Amino acid sequence: MNPLLALQSDATKILSSLLPSGTHVALLDFPRHQNAGDSFIWLGTLMYLKEIGVSVDYVADVHCFDIADLRRCVPTGPILITGGGNFGDRWTEHQNFREMLITSFPDRQIIQLPQSLDFESKDGLEKAQIALNGHPDLTILLRQSVDMARAKEWFPNSEHIFCPDLALGLGKLEKNGQAAHDVVLLLREDSEAVAGRDVAAFSELEYKLTDWHLDLKSQFMWHIYRLPENIARVLPISRPHLLNAIQWSYVKAANLNLRGGIKTVSMGRVLVTDRLHGMFLGALLGLPTIAIDNANGKVLGIFRDYLNTFTHVEMAESLDDAARRAKSILSSQFSNN
C-alpha cells in the first residue's frame, strides 16, 4: 500500500469507529478565510464523512453559528469541530468558539477532529481545561504524536486518538499547468513564521515568493460565494432559510482556495514552504517539496510522524539549507529540461 492510501485507511478506520454509517452530525467552525490549508482540511473532511456514510446536516462558521439552528437540524447527533491548527491561545476566536460549544452541549457527543495543540500562556491553557475537562463525552483527535502526551496530561477526562490530518482525504491531486519558475517559495506572513522571508540564498535560481493568495478573478468570486453568509449575518431572521445556501457557499469557497493553492505551487518545479499544508499539497501533487518548520513545530512534527513516507518531501533546517536542497533537486531531476 502506498503512503497516501495507508494514511487514508488509518483515518477512515478511526472516523468509522467513532461515527457509524448513517450517523447525522453537525460540522462546525468552517474556515471562512483565504488560508488555503484550512480549506484543504474542510474538503478532505467532507470526503471522509461521505465515504463512511455520515450525513452532515448542519454546518456553520464562528459568526453564522446558532444554537437553535443546530438543535433543530441535528437534534441528537454528534457535534464535530473542524480540525486544523487553531487549538490553543494563538488563534483565540476559534478557541473561544470551541470552548463555548463544549460547555454549551454537555448532553452531546463532541468530537474534535485532528488538531495540533498550541498554548503559549498558562491562563489560556487553564481556561481550556475548565471548559474541556467538564465534558463527559469529548473525543480529541490529534494529528501529531507529540500532542498525545500533552492532551492526556492537560485534558485527562477526554478520549485521545492519534489521527492523520484530514487534508489527506483530498487524495492524489493534479498540477495546474507547466512550471514557470525553478522554485515557488510559499512562506508564511503571520505569527507562526520563523524562517523569515530573506530569500537571498535563492538569488541564483528563478523563484516566485508568495503566500496563500487568490488572484483578482478568484477574489471577486470569493465575495460572491460569501453573499448567503453575509446576508444571514446582517439579517439574522433570514438565516434559517439560508442554511442550504450557506453550506453550498462554504464548499464553493473552499474549492476556490484549493484551486488557487494548486495553481500557486504548480508554478514551480520545486516547492519550498514553511506552511504545513503547503507541505501536504506538495505531497498530494507529487511535487518535489522542501519544508521548513514553523513557530509551534507542527511542520517538523507531522513530517516525522508520517509525511516523511512521501519520498518527494523533505525537511530543511533553514532557508539557506532549503536553497542548497532545491539546487540539488533541480540539478538532478530537471537538468535536461
GROMACS .gro file of N, CA, C and O in nm, residues 179-187 196-211 264-265 267-273 319 322-323 326-327 330:
model
  160
  179ALA      N    1   0.528   2.446  -1.500
  179ALA     CA    2   0.606   2.530  -1.409
  179ALA      C    3   0.675   2.642  -1.484
  179ALA      O    4   0.736   2.620  -1.589
  180ALA      N    5   0.665   2.764  -1.430
  180ALA     CA    6   0.729   2.880  -1.491
  180ALA      C    7   0.852   2.925  -1.413
  180ALA      O    8   0.924   3.015  -1.457
  181HIS      N    9   0.876   2.865  -1.298
  181HIS     CA   10   0.987   2.906  -1.211
  181HIS      C   11   1.061   2.782  -1.162
  181HIS      O   12   1.005   2.673  -1.154
  182ASP      N   13   1.187   2.800  -1.125
  182ASP     CA   14   1.260   2.691  -1.062
  182ASP      C   15   1.196   2.655  -0.928
  182ASP      O   16   1.178   2.537  -0.897
  183VAL      N   17   1.165   2.758  -0.850
  183VAL     CA   18   1.117   2.736  -0.714
  183VAL      C   19   1.000   2.828  -0.684
  183VAL      O   20   1.003   2.947  -0.720
  184VAL      N   21   0.899   2.775  -0.619
  184VAL     CA   22   0.796   2.857  -0.554
  184VAL      C   23   0.828   2.858  -0.405
  184VAL      O   24   0.841   2.752  -0.343
  185LEU      N   25   0.843   2.978  -0.350
  185LEU     CA   26   0.868   2.996  -0.208
  185LEU      C   27   0.736   3.037  -0.143
  185LEU      O   28   0.695   3.153  -0.148
  186LEU      N   29   0.667   2.940  -0.085
  186LEU     CA   30   0.539   2.964  -0.018
  186LEU      C   31   0.569   2.982   0.130
  186LEU      O   32   0.581   2.885   0.204
  187LEU      N   33   0.581   3.108   0.171
  187LEU     CA   34   0.629   3.138   0.306
  187LEU      C   35   0.528   3.219   0.385
  187LEU      O   36   0.467   3.314   0.332
  196GLY      N   37   1.136   3.344   0.823
  196GLY     CA   38   1.150   3.477   0.766
  196GLY      C   39   1.127   3.475   0.616
  196GLY      O   40   1.086   3.375   0.558
  197ARG      N   41   1.156   3.588   0.551
  197ARG     CA   42   1.135   3.599   0.407
  197ARG      C   43   1.259   3.655   0.337
  197ARG      O   44   1.251   3.714   0.229
  198ASP      N   45   1.375   3.637   0.400
  198ASP     CA   46   1.502   3.676   0.338
  198ASP      C   47   1.545   3.560   0.248
  198ASP      O   48   1.597   3.459   0.294
  199VAL      N   49   1.523   3.577   0.119
  199VAL     CA   50   1.543   3.466   0.025
  199VAL      C   51   1.668   3.487  -0.061
  199VAL      O   52   1.676   3.437  -0.174
  200ALA      N   53   1.766   3.559  -0.007
  200ALA     CA   54   1.888   3.586  -0.082
  200ALA      C   55   1.957   3.458  -0.127
  200ALA      O   56   2.023   3.454  -0.233
  201ALA      N   57   1.941   3.350  -0.050
  201ALA     CA   58   2.006   3.224  -0.085
  201ALA      C   59   1.954   3.166  -0.216
  201ALA      O   60   2.018   3.078  -0.276
  202PHE      N   61   1.840   3.215  -0.263
  202PHE     CA   62   1.780   3.165  -0.387
  202PHE      C   63   1.812   3.255  -0.506
  202PHE      O   64   1.753   3.239  -0.613
  203SER      N   65   1.903   3.350  -0.488
  203SER     CA   66   1.929   3.451  -0.592
  203SER      C   67   1.980   3.389  -0.723
  203SER      O   68   1.963   3.449  -0.829
  204GLU      N   69   2.042   3.273  -0.715
  204GLU     CA   70   2.092   3.209  -0.837
  204GLU      C   71   1.983   3.133  -0.911
  204GLU      O   72   2.007   3.083  -1.022
  205LEU      N   73   1.864   3.124  -0.852
  205LEU     CA   74   1.754   3.050  -0.911
  205LEU      C   75   1.643   3.146  -0.953
  205LEU      O   76   1.632   3.257  -0.901
  206GLU      N   77   1.561   3.101  -1.045
  206GLU     CA   78   1.442   3.177  -1.081
  206GLU      C   79   1.332   3.135  -0.984
  206GLU      O   80   1.290   3.019  -0.985
  207TYR      N   81   1.287   3.226  -0.902
  207TYR     CA   82   1.190   3.188  -0.798
  207TYR      C   83   1.073   3.286  -0.793
  207TYR      O   84   1.081   3.399  -0.842
  208LYS      N   85   0.966   3.240  -0.728
  208LYS     CA   86   0.849   3.324  -0.700
  208LYS      C   87   0.823   3.317  -0.550
  208LYS      O   88   0.803   3.209  -0.495
  209LEU      N   89   0.824   3.433  -0.484
  209LEU     CA   90   0.796   3.442  -0.341
  209LEU      C   91   0.650   3.479  -0.322
  209LEU      O   92   0.603   3.579  -0.376
  210THR      N   93   0.578   3.399  -0.244
  210THR     CA   94   0.435   3.422  -0.228
  210THR      C   95   0.386   3.361  -0.097
  210THR      O   96   0.464   3.307  -0.018
  211ASP      N   97   0.258   3.372  -0.072
  211ASP     CA   98   0.188   3.303   0.035
  211ASP      C   99   0.054   3.261  -0.023
  211ASP      O  100   0.031   3.276  -0.143
  264THR      N  101  -0.092   2.807  -0.747
  264THR     CA  102   0.025   2.875  -0.692
  264THR      C  103   0.146   2.783  -0.690
  264THR      O  104   0.254   2.818  -0.741
  265VAL      N  105   0.134   2.665  -0.631
  265VAL     CA  106   0.251   2.579  -0.616
  265VAL      C  107   0.290   2.513  -0.747
  265VAL      O  108   0.407   2.474  -0.766
  267MET      N  109   0.338   2.655  -1.016
  267MET     CA  110   0.424   2.745  -1.091
  267MET      C  111   0.572   2.712  -1.075
  267MET      O  112   0.656   2.765  -1.147
  268GLY      N  113   0.605   2.627  -0.979
  268GLY     CA  114   0.745   2.595  -0.955
  268GLY      C  115   0.778   2.449  -0.981
  268GLY      O  116   0.693   2.361  -0.966
  269ARG      N  117   0.902   2.423  -1.021
  269ARG     CA  118   0.950   2.285  -1.035
  269ARG      C  119   0.976   2.224  -0.898
  269ARG      O  120   0.970   2.102  -0.880
  270VAL      N  121   1.007   2.311  -0.801
  270VAL     CA  122   1.031   2.270  -0.663
  270VAL      C  123   0.952   2.365  -0.573
  270VAL      O  124   0.943   2.485  -0.601
  271LEU      N  125   0.895   2.311  -0.467
  271LEU     CA  126   0.823   2.391  -0.368
  271LEU      C  127   0.904   2.398  -0.240
  271LEU      O  128   0.948   2.295  -0.187
  272VAL      N  129   0.925   2.520  -0.189
  272VAL     CA  130   0.986   2.542  -0.058
  272VAL      C  131   0.882   2.613   0.027
  272VAL      O  132   0.829   2.718  -0.013
  273THR      N  133   0.851   2.559   0.145
  273THR     CA  134   0.742   2.617   0.224
  273THR      C  135   0.760   2.594   0.372
  273THR      O  136   0.816   2.493   0.415
  319LEU      N  137   1.622   2.849   0.543
  319LEU     CA  138   1.609   2.886   0.403
  319LEU      C  139   1.738   2.861   0.327
  319LEU      O  140   1.736   2.821   0.210
  322ALA      N  141   1.741   2.503   0.258
  322ALA     CA  142   1.640   2.474   0.156
  322ALA      C  143   1.691   2.511   0.016
  322ALA      O  144   1.666   2.439  -0.081
  323ALA      N  145   1.763   2.622   0.007
  323ALA     CA  146   1.818   2.663  -0.123
  323ALA      C  147   1.918   2.561  -0.174
  323ALA      O  148   1.918   2.526  -0.293
  326ALA      N  149   1.720   2.264  -0.292
  326ALA     CA  150   1.648   2.293  -0.417
  326ALA      C  151   1.743   2.287  -0.537
  326ALA      O  152   1.709   2.231  -0.642
  327LYS      N  153   1.861   2.345  -0.522
  327LYS     CA  154   1.960   2.340  -0.630
  327LYS      C  155   1.997   2.197  -0.665
  327LYS      O  156   2.013   2.161  -0.782
  330LEU      N  157   1.699   2.037  -0.855
  330LEU     CA  158   1.690   2.090  -0.991
  330LEU      C  159   1.801   2.035  -1.079
  330LEU      O  160   1.780   2.005  -1.197
   0.00000   0.00000   0.00000
